[in-house]
Amino acid sequence: MKAMRYIILLICGIAVLVVFAAYSHAELQTVVIVTTGGTIAEKADPKTGGAVPAVSGKDLIEAVPGLGKIANIEVVNLCNIDSSQMTPEIWAKLSQTVDECLADPKVRGAVVTHGTDTMAEGAYFLGLTLKSDKPVVFVGAMRDASDVSPDGPANILNAVTQVCSEEAQDWGVTVTLNEYINSARNVVKTNSTNVQTFDSGEKGYLGYIAMGKVVRYNDAPTRQKLPLPSNLPDVTFLSTFAGDDGSLVRFAVDHGAKGIVIDAVGAGNVNAKVYEAVKYAISKGIAVVITTRVYHSGTWPMYGDQGGGETLERDGVILGGDLTGAKARLLLMLAIAKEKGDVSKIKTYFKR
Ligand code: ASP
């Protein structure tokens, strides 16, 4: 009789534990982690010592203790490449994949693990093309999984924390490494080796994460949204330089570019020969955007002389404002596709 009582008590105890576990699991929000590769998913090759793609999405998650206590995690492995090999076409596939995941009502948001070399542009591309407004956090690492202190696991933990936080619900797409949160539009990679590499300059961070909490500083810039075209038009990105004879611009025109972005100097100035080549491009109906390598303030129609911003704008060039050249190229690709090459309409996407 006593044994029977013990068995019934044991069964009740197990039942309570199962219900509690199911309830707490059901309580947790669901976050989808879409992996694409990068240092965060690399290990040192024992033969060569160089970092090679070697960590699956599942391994990435298992390297983050306590992640399962913050959210229910679902993993989608899209690819496993160094982000120096990324293309706009892969980002288009990534955007479609993330939107499909976010369409599930139970999914709170997504984390994208990605290489840091082109992460700023990839995040910006998704910021332009995602239909969903749910939070998406790009995360990576500056030290690979074989390093003495990899930064990937903590970055993933912080990214999932951010997706689940109330403070982060209207930020759209961000880049979050080393606890600092940057908007996709303003973020740039500023250091080729240091973990504190992503920064937004004078525009500042959106916030940071500490002790498992999100601290909010700023709202994110207003998001522009453009549809993903079936084919992304060919847009060339060039940097001009002292003594540039404009031949690369002419080459791009003669080889089928539908748009050209030129990273110029100062407030968006080019030399006389490049100015002539730009006018040649415009005469062929090609959309030309001028950006500048100068980090803050960007391009302005400041100079009326040959090749100055005012002259260029008068002649039909689009000034890229304070967008980096690499990001302006992605915006121009999407705008050309949407507006079928109509430069007057394309220009509206670059207004400050
Ligand atoms: N080369 C690597 C990448 O961009 C660097 C990194 O992930 O930190 O994929």
CSV table of C-alpha atoms and ligand atoms in Angstrom, one decimal:
chain,number,residue,atom,x,y,z
A,1,MET,CA,0.0,0.0,0.0
A,2,LYS,CA,2.8,2.4,1.0
A,3,ALA,CA,4.7,1.6,-2.2
A,4,MET,CA,1.6,2.4,-4.2
A,5,ARG,CA,1.4,5.8,-2.5
A,6,TYR,CA,5.0,6.5,-3.3
A,7,ILE,CA,4.5,5.6,-7.0
A,8,ILE,CA,1.4,7.9,-7.2
A,9,LEU,CA,3.4,10.7,-5.6
A,10,LEU,CA,6.3,10.1,-8.1
A,11,ILE,CA,4.0,10.2,-11.0
A,12,CYS,CA,2.3,13.4,-9.8
A,13,GLY,CA,5.8,15.0,-9.3
A,14,ILE,CA,6.9,14.1,-12.8
A,15,ALA,CA,3.6,15.5,-14.2
A,16,VAL,CA,4.1,18.8,-12.4
A,17,LEU,CA,7.6,19.1,-13.7
A,18,VAL,CA,6.5,18.3,-17.3
A,19,VAL,CA,3.7,20.9,-17.1
A,20,PHE,CA,6.1,23.5,-15.6
A,21,ALA,CA,8.7,22.9,-18.3
A,22,ALA,CA,6.1,23.0,-21.1
A,23,TYR,CA,4.6,26.2,-19.6
A,24,SER,CA,8.0,27.9,-19.2
A,25,HIS,CA,8.9,26.8,-22.7
A,26,ALA,CA,5.6,28.1,-24.1
A,27,GLU,CA,6.2,31.4,-22.1
A,28,LEU,CA,9.4,32.1,-24.0
A,29,GLN,CA,9.3,34.0,-27.3
A,30,THR,CA,10.7,32.4,-30.5
A,31,VAL,CA,13.7,33.9,-32.3
A,32,VAL,CA,15.0,32.6,-35.6
A,33,ILE,CA,18.7,32.6,-36.2
A,34,VAL,CA,19.7,32.7,-39.9
A,35,THR,CA,23.3,31.8,-40.4
A,36,THR,CA,25.4,33.0,-43.4
A,37,GLY,CA,29.0,32.4,-42.3
A,38,GLY,CA,31.8,34.8,-41.4
A,39,THR,CA,34.4,34.7,-38.6
A,40,ILE,CA,31.7,33.9,-36.1
A,41,ALA,CA,31.4,30.5,-37.8
A,42,GLU,CA,35.0,29.9,-38.5
A,43,LYS,CA,37.7,27.9,-36.8
A,44,ALA,CA,41.5,27.7,-37.3
A,45,ASP,CA,42.4,25.0,-39.9
A,46,PRO,CA,44.7,22.6,-38.1
A,47,LYS,CA,46.8,22.2,-41.3
A,48,THR,CA,47.2,25.8,-42.3
A,49,GLY,CA,46.2,27.7,-39.1
A,50,GLY,CA,44.0,30.0,-41.2
A,51,ALA,CA,40.4,30.5,-40.3
A,52,VAL,CA,38.0,28.4,-42.3
A,53,PRO,CA,34.2,28.0,-42.2
A,54,ALA,CA,33.7,25.2,-39.7
A,55,VAL,CA,30.9,25.9,-37.3
A,56,SER,CA,27.3,25.0,-38.1
A,57,GLY,CA,24.3,27.0,-36.9
A,58,LYS,CA,23.6,24.3,-34.3
A,59,ASP,CA,27.2,24.4,-33.0
A,60,LEU,CA,27.0,28.2,-32.8
A,61,ILE,CA,23.9,28.1,-30.6
A,62,GLU,CA,25.3,25.3,-28.4
A,63,ALA,CA,28.3,27.6,-27.7
A,64,VAL,CA,26.0,30.1,-26.1
A,65,PRO,CA,25.2,29.0,-22.5
A,66,GLY,CA,21.8,30.1,-21.2
A,67,LEU,CA,20.4,31.0,-24.7
A,68,GLY,CA,17.5,28.6,-24.2
A,69,LYS,CA,16.5,30.4,-21.1
A,70,ILE,CA,16.0,33.7,-23.0
A,71,ALA,CA,14.1,32.4,-26.1
A,72,ASN,CA,13.0,29.4,-28.1
A,73,ILE,CA,15.6,29.3,-30.9
A,74,GLU,CA,15.0,28.0,-34.4
A,75,VAL,CA,18.0,27.9,-36.8
A,76,VAL,CA,18.1,28.3,-40.5
A,77,ASN,CA,21.4,27.7,-42.2
A,78,LEU,CA,21.4,29.8,-45.4
A,79,CYS,CA,25.1,29.6,-46.3
A,80,ASN,CA,28.5,29.5,-44.7
A,81,ILE,CA,30.8,32.0,-46.5
A,82,ASP,CA,33.2,34.7,-45.7
A,83,SER,CA,31.3,37.9,-46.2
A,84,SER,CA,34.0,39.2,-48.5
A,85,GLN,CA,32.4,36.7,-50.9
A,86,MET,CA,28.8,38.1,-50.4
A,87,THR,CA,26.8,39.3,-53.4
A,88,PRO,CA,23.6,41.4,-53.6
A,89,GLU,CA,21.9,38.3,-55.0
A,90,ILE,CA,22.7,36.3,-51.8
A,91,TRP,CA,21.4,39.3,-49.7
A,92,ALA,CA,18.2,39.1,-51.8
A,93,LYS,CA,17.8,35.4,-50.9
A,94,LEU,CA,18.6,36.3,-47.3
A,95,SER,CA,15.9,39.0,-47.3
A,96,GLN,CA,13.3,36.6,-48.7
A,97,THR,CA,14.3,33.9,-46.1
A,98,VAL,CA,14.1,36.3,-43.2
A,99,ASP,CA,10.7,37.6,-44.3
A,100,GLU,CA,9.4,34.0,-44.6
A,101,CYS,CA,10.6,33.3,-41.0
A,102,LEU,CA,9.1,36.6,-39.6
A,103,ALA,CA,5.8,35.8,-41.3
A,104,ASP,CA,5.2,33.2,-38.6
A,105,PRO,CA,3.1,35.0,-35.8
A,106,LYS,CA,4.9,33.1,-33.1
A,107,VAL,CA,8.3,34.5,-34.2
A,108,ARG,CA,9.3,37.7,-32.3
A,109,GLY,CA,12.2,38.6,-34.6
A,110,ALA,CA,15.4,37.3,-36.2
A,111,VAL,CA,19.2,37.3,-35.7
A,112,VAL,CA,21.4,37.1,-38.8
A,113,THR,CA,24.9,35.8,-38.2
A,114,HIS,CA,27.2,37.3,-40.9
A,115,GLY,CA,30.8,38.2,-41.6
A,116,THR,CA,31.8,41.7,-40.5
A,117,ASP,CA,33.5,42.7,-43.7
A,118,THR,CA,30.3,43.5,-45.6
A,119,MET,CA,27.9,43.3,-42.7
A,120,ALA,CA,27.0,47.1,-42.8
A,121,GLU,CA,25.9,46.8,-46.4
A,122,GLY,CA,24.1,43.5,-45.9
A,123,ALA,CA,22.1,44.9,-43.0
A,124,TYR,CA,21.3,48.1,-45.0
A,125,PHE,CA,20.1,45.9,-47.9
A,126,LEU,CA,17.7,44.1,-45.6
A,127,GLY,CA,16.6,47.3,-44.1
A,128,LEU,CA,15.6,48.5,-47.5
A,129,THR,CA,13.9,45.2,-48.7
A,130,LEU,CA,12.3,43.4,-45.7
A,131,LYS,CA,8.6,43.6,-45.7
A,132,SER,CA,8.4,42.8,-42.0
A,133,ASP,CA,8.9,45.5,-39.3
A,134,LYS,CA,9.9,42.9,-36.7
A,135,PRO,CA,13.4,43.4,-35.1
A,136,VAL,CA,16.3,41.9,-37.1
A,137,VAL,CA,19.8,42.0,-35.5
A,138,PHE,CA,22.9,41.3,-37.6
A,139,VAL,CA,25.7,39.9,-35.5
A,140,GLY,CA,29.2,38.5,-36.1
A,141,ALA,CA,32.5,38.3,-34.5
A,142,MET,CA,36.0,39.7,-34.8
A,143,ARG,CA,37.6,36.6,-33.2
A,144,ASP,CA,36.9,33.1,-34.5
A,145,ALA,CA,35.8,30.1,-32.5
A,146,SER,CA,39.4,28.9,-32.0
A,147,ASP,CA,40.5,32.2,-30.5
A,148,VAL,CA,41.5,32.4,-26.8
A,149,SER,CA,38.4,34.6,-26.2
A,150,PRO,CA,35.9,34.4,-29.1
A,151,ASP,CA,33.4,37.3,-29.0
A,152,GLY,CA,30.8,35.4,-31.1
A,153,PRO,CA,28.8,33.7,-28.3
A,154,ALA,CA,28.3,36.9,-26.2
A,155,ASN,CA,27.3,38.7,-29.4
A,156,ILE,CA,24.7,36.1,-30.2
A,157,LEU,CA,23.4,36.2,-26.6
A,158,ASN,CA,23.1,40.0,-26.8
A,159,ALA,CA,21.4,39.9,-30.2
A,160,VAL,CA,18.7,37.4,-29.0
A,161,THR,CA,18.2,39.5,-25.9
A,162,GLN,CA,17.8,42.6,-28.0
A,163,VAL,CA,15.2,40.9,-30.3
A,164,CYS,CA,13.1,39.9,-27.3
A,165,SER,CA,13.3,43.3,-25.6
A,166,GLU,CA,10.5,45.9,-25.7
A,167,GLU,CA,13.1,48.7,-26.2
A,168,ALA,CA,14.1,47.3,-29.6
A,169,GLN,CA,10.8,46.7,-31.3
A,170,ASP,CA,10.8,49.7,-33.6
A,171,TRP,CA,14.5,49.8,-34.6
A,172,GLY,CA,14.1,47.6,-37.7
A,173,VAL,CA,17.4,46.2,-38.8
A,174,THR,CA,20.5,46.8,-36.6
A,175,VAL,CA,24.1,45.8,-36.3
A,176,THR,CA,25.0,44.8,-32.8
A,177,LEU,CA,28.5,43.7,-31.7
A,178,ASN,CA,30.4,44.2,-28.5
A,179,GLU,CA,27.2,45.3,-26.8
A,180,TYR,CA,26.7,48.5,-29.0
A,181,ILE,CA,23.6,48.8,-31.2
A,182,ASN,CA,23.9,50.6,-34.5
A,183,SER,CA,21.3,51.4,-37.1
A,184,ALA,CA,21.8,49.6,-40.5
A,185,ARG,CA,21.7,52.9,-42.3
A,186,ASN,CA,24.4,54.7,-40.3
A,187,VAL,CA,26.8,51.9,-39.3
A,188,VAL,CA,30.3,51.4,-40.7
A,189,LYS,CA,33.1,49.0,-39.9
A,190,THR,CA,35.9,51.2,-38.5
A,191,ASN,CA,38.5,48.8,-37.3
A,192,SER,CA,39.9,45.7,-39.1
A,193,THR,CA,40.9,43.8,-36.0
A,194,ASN,CA,39.3,45.2,-32.8
A,195,VAL,CA,36.0,43.9,-31.3
A,196,GLN,CA,34.7,47.4,-31.0
A,197,THR,CA,34.7,47.9,-34.8
A,198,PHE,CA,31.1,49.0,-35.6
A,199,ASP,CA,30.3,52.6,-35.1
A,200,SER,CA,27.8,55.3,-36.3
A,201,GLY,CA,30.1,58.3,-35.8
A,202,GLU,CA,28.4,61.6,-34.8
A,203,LYS,CA,24.9,60.0,-35.4
A,204,GLY,CA,25.6,57.8,-32.4
A,205,TYR,CA,24.5,54.4,-31.2
A,206,LEU,CA,20.8,53.4,-31.0
A,207,GLY,CA,21.7,52.0,-27.5
A,208,TYR,CA,23.7,49.3,-25.9
A,209,ILE,CA,23.2,46.0,-24.0
A,210,ALA,CA,24.5,45.5,-20.4
A,211,MET,CA,23.6,42.9,-17.8
A,212,GLY,CA,21.1,41.3,-20.1
A,213,LYS,CA,19.2,44.6,-20.6
A,214,VAL,CA,18.8,46.9,-23.6
A,215,VAL,CA,19.4,50.6,-22.9
A,216,ARG,CA,17.9,52.9,-25.5
A,217,TYR,CA,19.6,56.1,-26.6
A,218,ASN,CA,18.0,57.0,-30.0
A,219,ASP,CA,15.2,56.2,-32.5
A,220,ALA,CA,16.4,54.6,-35.7
A,221,PRO,CA,16.5,56.6,-38.9
A,222,THR,CA,13.2,56.5,-40.9
A,223,ARG,CA,13.3,53.3,-43.1
A,224,GLN,CA,12.9,53.5,-46.9
A,225,LYS,CA,11.4,50.3,-48.3
A,226,LEU,CA,11.8,49.1,-51.9
A,227,PRO,CA,10.6,45.8,-53.5
A,228,LEU,CA,13.0,43.1,-54.2
A,229,PRO,CA,13.3,42.9,-58.1
A,230,SER,CA,13.6,39.5,-59.9
A,231,ASN,CA,16.9,40.8,-61.3
A,232,LEU,CA,19.2,43.3,-59.7
A,233,PRO,CA,20.5,45.9,-62.2
A,234,ASP,CA,24.3,46.2,-62.8
A,235,VAL,CA,25.5,49.2,-60.8
A,236,THR,CA,29.2,50.0,-60.8
A,237,PHE,CA,30.9,51.6,-57.8
A,238,LEU,CA,34.1,53.6,-58.4
A,239,SER,CA,36.4,55.7,-56.3
A,240,THR,CA,37.9,58.7,-58.0
A,241,PHE,CA,41.5,59.9,-57.2
A,242,ALA,CA,44.1,62.6,-58.1
A,243,GLY,CA,44.9,62.4,-61.8
A,244,ASP,CA,41.8,60.2,-62.6
A,245,ASP,CA,41.2,60.5,-66.3
A,246,GLY,CA,37.6,59.3,-66.2
A,247,SER,CA,38.4,56.2,-68.3
A,248,LEU,CA,36.9,53.8,-65.7
A,249,VAL,CA,33.6,55.7,-65.8
A,250,ARG,CA,33.6,55.5,-69.6
A,251,PHE,CA,34.4,51.8,-69.4
A,252,ALA,CA,31.4,51.2,-67.1
A,253,VAL,CA,29.1,53.1,-69.5
A,254,ASP,CA,30.4,51.1,-72.5
A,255,HIS,CA,30.1,47.8,-70.7
A,256,GLY,CA,26.4,48.1,-69.8
A,257,ALA,CA,26.2,49.6,-66.3
A,258,LYS,CA,22.7,50.8,-65.6
A,259,GLY,CA,24.0,53.0,-62.8
A,260,ILE,CA,27.3,54.3,-61.5
A,261,VAL,CA,28.3,55.4,-58.0
A,262,ILE,CA,31.4,57.5,-57.7
A,263,ASP,CA,33.0,58.0,-54.3
A,264,ALA,CA,34.3,61.5,-54.8
A,265,VAL,CA,36.4,63.9,-52.6
A,266,GLY,CA,35.4,66.7,-50.3
A,267,ALA,CA,31.7,67.6,-50.4
A,268,GLY,CA,31.3,65.6,-53.7
A,269,ASN,CA,33.8,67.0,-56.1
A,270,VAL,CA,35.5,65.3,-59.1
A,271,ASN,CA,38.1,66.6,-61.5
A,272,ALA,CA,37.4,68.0,-65.0
A,273,LYS,CA,38.1,64.8,-66.9
A,274,VAL,CA,35.9,62.7,-64.6
A,275,TYR,CA,33.2,65.5,-64.9
A,276,GLU,CA,33.3,65.0,-68.7
A,277,ALA,CA,33.0,61.2,-68.3
A,278,VAL,CA,30.0,61.7,-65.9
A,279,LYS,CA,28.3,63.9,-68.5
A,280,TYR,CA,29.0,61.1,-71.1
A,281,ALA,CA,27.3,58.6,-68.8
A,282,ILE,CA,24.3,60.9,-68.2
A,283,SER,CA,24.0,61.4,-72.0
A,284,LYS,CA,23.5,57.6,-72.2
A,285,GLY,CA,20.6,57.7,-69.7
A,286,ILE,CA,22.7,56.2,-66.9
A,287,ALA,CA,21.9,57.2,-63.3
A,288,VAL,CA,25.0,58.6,-61.7
A,289,VAL,CA,25.3,59.1,-57.9
A,290,ILE,CA,28.1,61.0,-56.3
A,291,THR,CA,29.1,60.1,-52.7
A,292,THR,CA,32.1,61.1,-50.8
A,293,ARG,CA,34.9,59.3,-48.9
A,294,VAL,CA,34.6,62.0,-46.2
A,295,TYR,CA,33.0,60.3,-43.2
A,296,HIS,CA,30.7,63.0,-41.8
A,297,SER,CA,28.3,65.5,-43.5
A,298,GLY,CA,28.5,63.9,-47.0
A,299,THR,CA,27.9,65.6,-50.3
A,300,TRP,CA,26.5,69.1,-50.9
A,301,PRO,CA,25.9,71.2,-54.1
A,302,MET,CA,28.6,73.5,-52.8
A,303,TYR,CA,30.8,74.3,-55.7
A,304,GLY,CA,29.6,75.7,-59.0
A,305,ASP,CA,32.9,75.0,-60.8
A,306,GLN,CA,33.6,72.1,-63.2
A,307,GLY,CA,33.0,68.9,-61.3
A,308,GLY,CA,31.7,70.6,-58.2
A,309,GLY,CA,28.5,69.3,-56.5
A,310,GLU,CA,26.3,72.2,-57.7
A,311,THR,CA,27.5,71.8,-61.3
A,312,LEU,CA,27.1,68.0,-61.1
A,313,GLU,CA,23.6,68.2,-59.7
A,314,ARG,CA,22.6,70.8,-62.3
A,315,ASP,CA,23.8,68.4,-65.0
A,316,GLY,CA,21.6,65.5,-63.7
A,317,VAL,CA,23.9,63.8,-61.1
A,318,ILE,CA,22.3,62.6,-57.9
A,319,LEU,CA,24.1,63.6,-54.7
A,320,GLY,CA,24.3,60.7,-52.3
A,321,GLY,CA,24.2,62.8,-49.1
A,322,ASP,CA,25.9,61.1,-46.2
A,323,LEU,CA,25.3,57.5,-47.4
A,324,THR,CA,28.6,55.5,-47.9
A,325,GLY,CA,29.3,54.7,-51.6
A,326,ALA,CA,28.8,51.0,-51.0
A,327,LYS,CA,25.3,51.5,-49.5
A,328,ALA,CA,24.4,54.1,-52.1
A,329,ARG,CA,25.1,51.4,-54.8
A,330,LEU,CA,22.6,49.1,-53.2
A,331,LEU,CA,19.9,51.8,-52.9
A,332,LEU,CA,20.6,52.8,-56.5
A,333,MET,CA,20.2,49.1,-57.7
A,334,LEU,CA,16.8,48.9,-56.0
A,335,ALA,CA,15.6,52.3,-57.1
A,336,ILE,CA,16.6,51.8,-60.8
A,337,ALA,CA,14.6,48.5,-60.7
A,338,LYS,CA,11.6,50.1,-59.1
A,339,GLU,CA,11.6,53.3,-61.2
A,340,LYS,CA,12.7,51.6,-64.4
A,341,GLY,CA,15.7,53.9,-64.7
A,342,ASP,CA,13.7,57.2,-64.4
A,343,VAL,CA,16.4,59.4,-62.9
A,344,SER,CA,14.0,62.1,-61.7
A,345,LYS,CA,12.1,59.5,-59.6
A,346,ILE,CA,15.3,57.7,-58.5
A,347,LYS,CA,16.6,61.0,-57.2
A,348,THR,CA,13.8,61.1,-54.6
A,349,TYR,CA,15.2,58.1,-52.8
A,350,PHE,CA,18.5,60.0,-52.1
A,351,LYS,CA,16.9,63.2,-50.6
A,352,ARG,CA,18.3,64.0,-47.1
B,1,ASP,N1,36.5,38.2,-43.2
B,1,ASP,C1,35.4,37.9,-42.2
B,1,ASP,C2,34.1,38.1,-42.8
B,1,ASP,O1,33.7,39.2,-43.2
B,1,ASP,C3,35.6,38.9,-41.1
B,1,ASP,C4,34.6,38.7,-40.0
B,1,ASP,O2,33.6,38.0,-40.1
B,1,ASP,O3,34.9,39.3,-38.9
B,1,ASP,O4,33.4,37.1,-43.1
